[in-house]
Amino acid sequence: MNTLISARNALALLRDGNSRFVADIRSRDTLPSRARRIDLAAGQQPFAAVLGCSDSRVPVEIVFDQGLGDLFVIRVAGNIVAPSLVGSVEFAAEHFGTRLVVVLGHSDCGAIVATLEQLQRPKENQSRNLKSIVDLVRPSVEDLLATDHKFDLKQLVHQAVRANIRASVNHLRHGSEVIEHLIHNDGLLVVGAEYSLQTGVVDFFDGVPGDD
Ligand SMILES: [Zn+2]
């Protein structure tokens, strides 16, 4: 079983790694190597699971300066939560003892912008598959269109990105008996974070112990 890295320690590792990334420093320990690959062939103990967006500018291992075997990464446009994605998180938590789960959204997310556009100017010919993503983002951003934020596109997108991250965090916390059990009995933590495309900084803004 895992040499269990607690959620708090895992969070510290991610914060340190992101600070290195922002400072343009790479840790030698995280460089891929033949030796590390061979070690890991026997088994993995990723210390965090990250549900991130598919955006090419937010590669999870790179923005947290982590290496082979460190992170269990799930990526989907708009970092939405659907059953297979909940299942992936359950798998990491149950099989590898991973105790930190991060939903990682990012500034100017295309999936969020597309959802806002679809809500404001609906397109009839949107594909069914793309619609399945928009439909999952929609509830968390819809309410914002009824506020003054709708007059300021930049603010609207910013608030919508955060609302969507919070919704995914919430869905993971309450959409699975397995995860709920691990939260209450085994120290599992689900947090939400936003990556800034401009600065490279990851802001852990939802569910972090001590600074809620
Ligand atoms: Zn995105």
PDB file of C-alpha atoms and ligand atoms in Angstrom:
ATOM      1  CA  MET A   1       0.000   0.000   0.000  1.00  0.00           C
ATOM      2  CA  ASN A   2       0.897   3.635  -0.209  1.00  0.00           C
ATOM      3  CA  THR A   3       3.460   5.283   1.960  1.00  0.00           C
ATOM      4  CA  LEU A   4       0.484   7.661   2.295  1.00  0.00           C
ATOM      5  CA  ILE A   5       1.311  11.243   1.623  1.00  0.00           C
ATOM      6  CA  SER A   6      -1.341  13.240   3.484  1.00  0.00           C
ATOM      7  CA  ALA A   7      -3.530  15.720   1.646  1.00  0.00           C
ATOM      8  CA  ARG A   8      -1.784  18.628   3.364  1.00  0.00           C
ATOM      9  CA  ASN A   9       1.673  17.420   2.422  1.00  0.00           C
ATOM     10  CA  ALA A  10       0.527  16.740  -1.121  1.00  0.00           C
ATOM     11  CA  LEU A  11      -0.803  20.278  -1.345  1.00  0.00           C
ATOM     12  CA  ALA A  12       2.549  21.629  -0.146  1.00  0.00           C
ATOM     13  CA  LEU A  13       4.352  19.599  -2.832  1.00  0.00           C
ATOM     14  CA  LEU A  14       2.089  21.036  -5.531  1.00  0.00           C
ATOM     15  CA  ARG A  15       2.528  24.589  -4.251  1.00  0.00           C
ATOM     16  CA  ASP A  16       6.316  24.216  -4.152  1.00  0.00           C
ATOM     17  CA  GLY A  17       6.333  22.742  -7.652  1.00  0.00           C
ATOM     18  CA  ASN A  18       4.183  25.550  -9.023  1.00  0.00           C
ATOM     19  CA  SER A  19       6.473  28.141  -7.410  1.00  0.00           C
ATOM     20  CA  ARG A  20       9.439  26.532  -9.197  1.00  0.00           C
ATOM     21  CA  PHE A  21       7.527  26.595 -12.480  1.00  0.00           C
ATOM     22  CA  VAL A  22       6.673  30.280 -12.060  1.00  0.00           C
ATOM     23  CA  ALA A  23      10.300  31.063 -11.204  1.00  0.00           C
ATOM     24  CA  ASP A  24      11.469  29.123 -14.290  1.00  0.00           C
ATOM     25  CA  ILE A  25      13.320  26.586 -12.150  1.00  0.00           C
ATOM     26  CA  ARG A  26      13.088  22.824 -12.736  1.00  0.00           C
ATOM     27  CA  SER A  27      13.738  20.270 -10.040  1.00  0.00           C
ATOM     28  CA  ARG A  28      16.236  17.571 -11.068  1.00  0.00           C
ATOM     29  CA  ASP A  29      14.102  15.020  -9.227  1.00  0.00           C
ATOM     30  CA  THR A  30      11.193  15.487 -11.585  1.00  0.00           C
ATOM     31  CA  LEU A  31      13.131  14.994 -14.828  1.00  0.00           C
ATOM     32  CA  PRO A  32      12.044  11.804 -16.581  1.00  0.00           C
ATOM     33  CA  SER A  33      14.717   9.125 -16.391  1.00  0.00           C
ATOM     34  CA  ARG A  34      15.177   5.502 -17.389  1.00  0.00           C
ATOM     35  CA  ALA A  35      15.838   4.537 -13.765  1.00  0.00           C
ATOM     36  CA  ARG A  36      12.630   6.146 -12.542  1.00  0.00           C
ATOM     37  CA  ARG A  37      10.637   4.520 -15.331  1.00  0.00           C
ATOM     38  CA  ILE A  38      11.956   1.090 -14.417  1.00  0.00           C
ATOM     39  CA  ASP A  39      11.253   1.650 -10.692  1.00  0.00           C
ATOM     40  CA  LEU A  40       7.690   2.616 -11.464  1.00  0.00           C
ATOM     41  CA  ALA A  41       6.988  -0.399 -13.662  1.00  0.00           C
ATOM     42  CA  ALA A  42       6.371  -2.330 -10.417  1.00  0.00           C
ATOM     43  CA  GLY A  43       3.655   0.058  -9.245  1.00  0.00           C
ATOM     44  CA  GLN A  44       2.571   3.646  -8.772  1.00  0.00           C
ATOM     45  CA  GLN A  45       1.736   5.825  -5.770  1.00  0.00           C
ATOM     46  CA  PRO A  46       0.688   9.161  -7.213  1.00  0.00           C
ATOM     47  CA  PHE A  47       0.426  11.671  -4.355  1.00  0.00           C
ATOM     48  CA  ALA A  48      -2.363  13.721  -5.936  1.00  0.00           C
ATOM     49  CA  ALA A  49      -5.144  13.269  -8.478  1.00  0.00           C
ATOM     50  CA  VAL A  50      -5.786  16.265 -10.700  1.00  0.00           C
ATOM     51  CA  LEU A  51      -8.854  16.835 -12.843  1.00  0.00           C
ATOM     52  CA  GLY A  52      -7.755  19.495 -15.297  1.00  0.00           C
ATOM     53  CA  CYS A  53      -8.780  21.049 -18.598  1.00  0.00           C
ATOM     54  CA  SER A  54      -7.450  19.673 -21.899  1.00  0.00           C
ATOM     55  CA  ASP A  55      -6.127  23.123 -22.860  1.00  0.00           C
ATOM     56  CA  SER A  56      -2.631  22.705 -24.342  1.00  0.00           C
ATOM     57  CA  ARG A  57      -1.361  25.570 -22.211  1.00  0.00           C
ATOM     58  CA  VAL A  58      -2.103  23.819 -18.911  1.00  0.00           C
ATOM     59  CA  PRO A  59      -0.152  20.529 -18.887  1.00  0.00           C
ATOM     60  CA  VAL A  60      -0.561  19.437 -15.291  1.00  0.00           C
ATOM     61  CA  GLU A  61       2.838  17.797 -14.640  1.00  0.00           C
ATOM     62  CA  ILE A  62       4.623  20.798 -16.123  1.00  0.00           C
ATOM     63  CA  VAL A  63       2.800  23.565 -14.241  1.00  0.00           C
ATOM     64  CA  PHE A  64       3.391  21.692 -10.955  1.00  0.00           C
ATOM     65  CA  ASP A  65       6.938  20.638 -11.910  1.00  0.00           C
ATOM     66  CA  GLN A  66       6.267  16.961 -11.205  1.00  0.00           C
ATOM     67  CA  GLY A  67       7.655  13.825 -12.796  1.00  0.00           C
ATOM     68  CA  LEU A  68       6.818  10.260 -13.766  1.00  0.00           C
ATOM     69  CA  GLY A  69       4.498   8.559 -11.294  1.00  0.00           C
ATOM     70  CA  ASP A  70       3.743  11.685  -9.239  1.00  0.00           C
ATOM     71  CA  LEU A  71       0.278  12.718 -10.422  1.00  0.00           C
ATOM     72  CA  PHE A  72      -2.842  10.836 -11.483  1.00  0.00           C
ATOM     73  CA  VAL A  73      -4.134  13.183 -14.167  1.00  0.00           C
ATOM     74  CA  ILE A  74      -7.562  13.316 -15.753  1.00  0.00           C
ATOM     75  CA  ARG A  75      -8.071  15.952 -18.450  1.00  0.00           C
ATOM     76  CA  VAL A  76     -11.259  16.957 -20.195  1.00  0.00           C
ATOM     77  CA  ALA A  77     -12.318  20.228 -21.831  1.00  0.00           C
ATOM     78  CA  GLY A  78     -13.751  22.521 -19.151  1.00  0.00           C
ATOM     79  CA  ASN A  79     -12.645  20.215 -16.282  1.00  0.00           C
ATOM     80  CA  ILE A  80     -16.194  18.963 -16.041  1.00  0.00           C
ATOM     81  CA  VAL A  81     -17.311  16.059 -13.874  1.00  0.00           C
ATOM     82  CA  ALA A  82     -19.117  13.177 -15.599  1.00  0.00           C
ATOM     83  CA  PRO A  83     -19.502   9.610 -14.238  1.00  0.00           C
ATOM     84  CA  SER A  84     -16.374   8.166 -15.899  1.00  0.00           C
ATOM     85  CA  LEU A  85     -14.337  11.025 -14.425  1.00  0.00           C
ATOM     86  CA  VAL A  86     -15.724  10.418 -10.930  1.00  0.00           C
ATOM     87  CA  GLY A  87     -14.800   6.769 -11.469  1.00  0.00           C
ATOM     88  CA  SER A  88     -11.225   7.756 -12.347  1.00  0.00           C
ATOM     89  CA  VAL A  89     -10.887   9.739  -9.125  1.00  0.00           C
ATOM     90  CA  GLU A  90     -12.380   6.855  -7.115  1.00  0.00           C
ATOM     91  CA  PHE A  91      -9.863   4.520  -8.732  1.00  0.00           C
ATOM     92  CA  ALA A  92      -6.880   6.650  -7.707  1.00  0.00           C
ATOM     93  CA  ALA A  93      -8.155   7.139  -4.169  1.00  0.00           C
ATOM     94  CA  GLU A  94      -9.015   3.476  -3.605  1.00  0.00           C
ATOM     95  CA  HIS A  95      -6.156   1.746  -5.377  1.00  0.00           C
ATOM     96  CA  PHE A  96      -3.224   4.049  -4.787  1.00  0.00           C
ATOM     97  CA  GLY A  97      -4.208   5.736  -1.528  1.00  0.00           C
ATOM     98  CA  THR A  98      -4.091   9.176  -3.178  1.00  0.00           C
ATOM     99  CA  ARG A  99      -5.485  11.613  -0.601  1.00  0.00           C
ATOM    100  CA  LEU A 100      -5.518  14.921  -2.464  1.00  0.00           C
ATOM    101  CA  VAL A 101      -7.850  15.625  -5.373  1.00  0.00           C
ATOM    102  CA  VAL A 102      -7.497  18.924  -7.233  1.00  0.00           C
ATOM    103  CA  VAL A 103      -9.922  20.357  -9.767  1.00  0.00           C
ATOM    104  CA  LEU A 104      -7.693  22.606 -11.875  1.00  0.00           C
ATOM    105  CA  GLY A 105      -9.449  25.162 -14.070  1.00  0.00           C
ATOM    106  CA  HIS A 106      -7.754  28.079 -15.771  1.00  0.00           C
ATOM    107  CA  SER A 107      -8.253  31.666 -16.880  1.00  0.00           C
ATOM    108  CA  ASP A 108      -9.945  32.289 -20.239  1.00  0.00           C
ATOM    109  CA  CYS A 109     -11.089  28.674 -20.541  1.00  0.00           C
ATOM    110  CA  GLY A 110     -12.451  28.041 -24.045  1.00  0.00           C
ATOM    111  CA  ALA A 111     -15.096  25.603 -22.788  1.00  0.00           C
ATOM    112  CA  ILE A 112     -16.483  28.282 -20.463  1.00  0.00           C
ATOM    113  CA  VAL A 113     -16.446  30.940 -23.176  1.00  0.00           C
ATOM    114  CA  ALA A 114     -18.193  28.528 -25.573  1.00  0.00           C
ATOM    115  CA  THR A 115     -20.869  27.826 -22.963  1.00  0.00           C
ATOM    116  CA  LEU A 116     -21.462  31.529 -22.346  1.00  0.00           C
ATOM    117  CA  GLU A 117     -21.720  32.107 -26.104  1.00  0.00           C
ATOM    118  CA  GLN A 118     -24.129  29.211 -26.496  1.00  0.00           C
ATOM    119  CA  LEU A 119     -26.326  30.623 -23.708  1.00  0.00           C
ATOM    120  CA  GLN A 120     -26.323  34.123 -25.202  1.00  0.00           C
ATOM    121  CA  ARG A 121     -26.571  33.176 -28.870  1.00  0.00           C
ATOM    122  CA  PRO A 122     -27.709  29.541 -29.141  1.00  0.00           C
ATOM    123  CA  LYS A 123     -26.461  27.639 -32.185  1.00  0.00           C
ATOM    124  CA  GLU A 124     -28.752  24.971 -33.536  1.00  0.00           C
ATOM    125  CA  ASN A 125     -26.043  22.922 -35.184  1.00  0.00           C
ATOM    126  CA  GLN A 126     -23.858  22.259 -32.146  1.00  0.00           C
ATOM    127  CA  SER A 127     -22.720  18.628 -32.093  1.00  0.00           C
ATOM    128  CA  ARG A 128     -24.317  16.323 -29.539  1.00  0.00           C
ATOM    129  CA  ASN A 129     -20.930  15.518 -28.040  1.00  0.00           C
ATOM    130  CA  LEU A 130     -19.890  19.118 -27.607  1.00  0.00           C
ATOM    131  CA  LYS A 131     -23.341  19.819 -26.205  1.00  0.00           C
ATOM    132  CA  SER A 132     -22.713  17.236 -23.480  1.00  0.00           C
ATOM    133  CA  ILE A 133     -19.825  19.416 -22.225  1.00  0.00           C
ATOM    134  CA  VAL A 134     -21.738  22.691 -22.513  1.00  0.00           C
ATOM    135  CA  ASP A 135     -24.689  21.150 -20.661  1.00  0.00           C
ATOM    136  CA  LEU A 136     -22.437  20.266 -17.723  1.00  0.00           C
ATOM    137  CA  VAL A 137     -20.894  23.746 -17.547  1.00  0.00           C
ATOM    138  CA  ARG A 138     -24.212  25.546 -18.043  1.00  0.00           C
ATOM    139  CA  PRO A 139     -25.794  25.319 -14.554  1.00  0.00           C
ATOM    140  CA  SER A 140     -22.833  26.926 -12.807  1.00  0.00           C
ATOM    141  CA  VAL A 141     -22.581  29.873 -15.220  1.00  0.00           C
ATOM    142  CA  GLU A 142     -26.222  30.470 -16.063  1.00  0.00           C
ATOM    143  CA  ASP A 143     -26.950  32.457 -12.894  1.00  0.00           C
ATOM    144  CA  LEU A 144     -24.108  34.861 -13.663  1.00  0.00           C
ATOM    145  CA  LEU A 145     -25.899  35.991 -16.790  1.00  0.00           C
ATOM    146  CA  ALA A 146     -28.658  37.337 -14.549  1.00  0.00           C
ATOM    147  CA  THR A 147     -26.179  39.571 -12.677  1.00  0.00           C
ATOM    148  CA  ASP A 148     -24.317  42.768 -13.573  1.00  0.00           C
ATOM    149  CA  HIS A 149     -21.350  40.634 -14.591  1.00  0.00           C
ATOM    150  CA  LYS A 150     -23.003  40.151 -17.966  1.00  0.00           C
ATOM    151  CA  PHE A 151     -21.988  43.700 -18.931  1.00  0.00           C
ATOM    152  CA  ASP A 152     -18.298  42.992 -18.444  1.00  0.00           C
ATOM    153  CA  LEU A 153     -17.131  40.025 -20.535  1.00  0.00           C
ATOM    154  CA  LYS A 154     -13.771  39.734 -18.754  1.00  0.00           C
ATOM    155  CA  GLN A 155     -15.389  39.610 -15.303  1.00  0.00           C
ATOM    156  CA  LEU A 156     -18.101  37.322 -16.591  1.00  0.00           C
ATOM    157  CA  VAL A 157     -15.585  34.766 -17.886  1.00  0.00           C
ATOM    158  CA  HIS A 158     -13.491  35.067 -14.705  1.00  0.00           C
ATOM    159  CA  GLN A 159     -16.491  34.469 -12.434  1.00  0.00           C
ATOM    160  CA  ALA A 160     -17.793  31.685 -14.675  1.00  0.00           C
ATOM    161  CA  VAL A 161     -14.437  29.858 -14.618  1.00  0.00           C
ATOM    162  CA  ARG A 162     -14.486  29.923 -10.801  1.00  0.00           C
ATOM    163  CA  ALA A 163     -18.147  28.916 -10.550  1.00  0.00           C
ATOM    164  CA  ASN A 164     -17.459  25.962 -12.836  1.00  0.00           C
ATOM    165  CA  ILE A 165     -14.463  24.845 -10.741  1.00  0.00           C
ATOM    166  CA  ARG A 166     -16.571  25.091  -7.554  1.00  0.00           C
ATOM    167  CA  ALA A 167     -19.321  23.061  -9.203  1.00  0.00           C
ATOM    168  CA  SER A 168     -16.871  20.308 -10.190  1.00  0.00           C
ATOM    169  CA  VAL A 169     -15.399  20.237  -6.666  1.00  0.00           C
ATOM    170  CA  ASN A 170     -18.876  19.981  -5.218  1.00  0.00           C
ATOM    171  CA  HIS A 171     -19.863  17.248  -7.629  1.00  0.00           C
ATOM    172  CA  LEU A 172     -16.788  15.183  -6.721  1.00  0.00           C
ATOM    173  CA  ARG A 173     -17.371  15.664  -3.001  1.00  0.00           C
ATOM    174  CA  HIS A 174     -21.006  14.622  -3.101  1.00  0.00           C
ATOM    175  CA  GLY A 175     -21.412  12.582  -6.282  1.00  0.00           C
ATOM    176  CA  SER A 176     -19.702   9.429  -5.048  1.00  0.00           C
ATOM    177  CA  GLU A 177     -20.216   7.310  -1.950  1.00  0.00           C
ATOM    178  CA  VAL A 178     -16.643   6.076  -2.200  1.00  0.00           C
ATOM    179  CA  ILE A 179     -15.195   9.588  -2.223  1.00  0.00           C
ATOM    180  CA  GLU A 180     -17.583  10.816   0.466  1.00  0.00           C
ATOM    181  CA  HIS A 181     -16.560   7.934   2.714  1.00  0.00           C
ATOM    182  CA  LEU A 182     -12.858   8.657   2.202  1.00  0.00           C
ATOM    183  CA  ILE A 183     -13.418  12.366   2.955  1.00  0.00           C
ATOM    184  CA  HIS A 184     -15.145  11.596   6.255  1.00  0.00           C
ATOM    185  CA  ASN A 185     -12.988   8.700   7.401  1.00  0.00           C
ATOM    186  CA  ASP A 186      -9.680   8.776   5.662  1.00  0.00           C
ATOM    187  CA  GLY A 187      -8.441  12.327   5.234  1.00  0.00           C
ATOM    188  CA  LEU A 188      -9.255  12.728   1.534  1.00  0.00           C
ATOM    189  CA  LEU A 189      -9.388  16.365   0.481  1.00  0.00           C
ATOM    190  CA  VAL A 190     -10.983  17.765  -2.682  1.00  0.00           C
ATOM    191  CA  VAL A 191      -9.888  21.312  -3.524  1.00  0.00           C
ATOM    192  CA  GLY A 192     -10.449  23.737  -6.385  1.00  0.00           C
ATOM    193  CA  ALA A 193      -7.727  25.781  -8.060  1.00  0.00           C
ATOM    194  CA  GLU A 194      -7.350  28.196 -10.959  1.00  0.00           C
ATOM    195  CA  TYR A 195      -4.258  28.442 -13.152  1.00  0.00           C
ATOM    196  CA  SER A 196      -3.453  31.827 -14.656  1.00  0.00           C
ATOM    197  CA  LEU A 197      -2.351  31.623 -18.294  1.00  0.00           C
ATOM    198  CA  GLN A 198      -0.637  34.988 -17.856  1.00  0.00           C
ATOM    199  CA  THR A 199       1.365  34.442 -14.657  1.00  0.00           C
ATOM    200  CA  GLY A 200       1.590  30.645 -14.420  1.00  0.00           C
ATOM    201  CA  VAL A 201       0.401  30.860 -10.804  1.00  0.00           C
ATOM    202  CA  VAL A 202      -2.044  28.269  -9.471  1.00  0.00           C
ATOM    203  CA  ASP A 203      -4.430  29.812  -6.935  1.00  0.00           C
ATOM    204  CA  PHE A 204      -5.950  27.198  -4.624  1.00  0.00           C
ATOM    205  CA  PHE A 205      -9.142  29.028  -3.764  1.00  0.00           C
ATOM    206  CA  ASP A 206     -11.697  26.401  -2.786  1.00  0.00           C
ATOM    207  CA  GLY A 207     -11.649  23.958   0.119  1.00  0.00           C
ATOM    208  CA  VAL A 208      -8.092  24.507   1.302  1.00  0.00           C
ATOM    209  CA  PRO A 209      -7.829  23.904   5.077  1.00  0.00           C
ATOM    210  CA  GLY A 210      -6.899  26.985   7.043  1.00  0.00           C
ATOM    211  CA  ASP A 211      -7.719  29.565   4.432  1.00  0.00           C
ATOM    212  CA  ASP A 212     -11.312  28.858   3.434  1.00  0.00           C
TER     213      ASP A 212
HETATM  214 ZN    ZN B   1     -10.013  25.170 -20.604  1.00  0.00          ZN
END
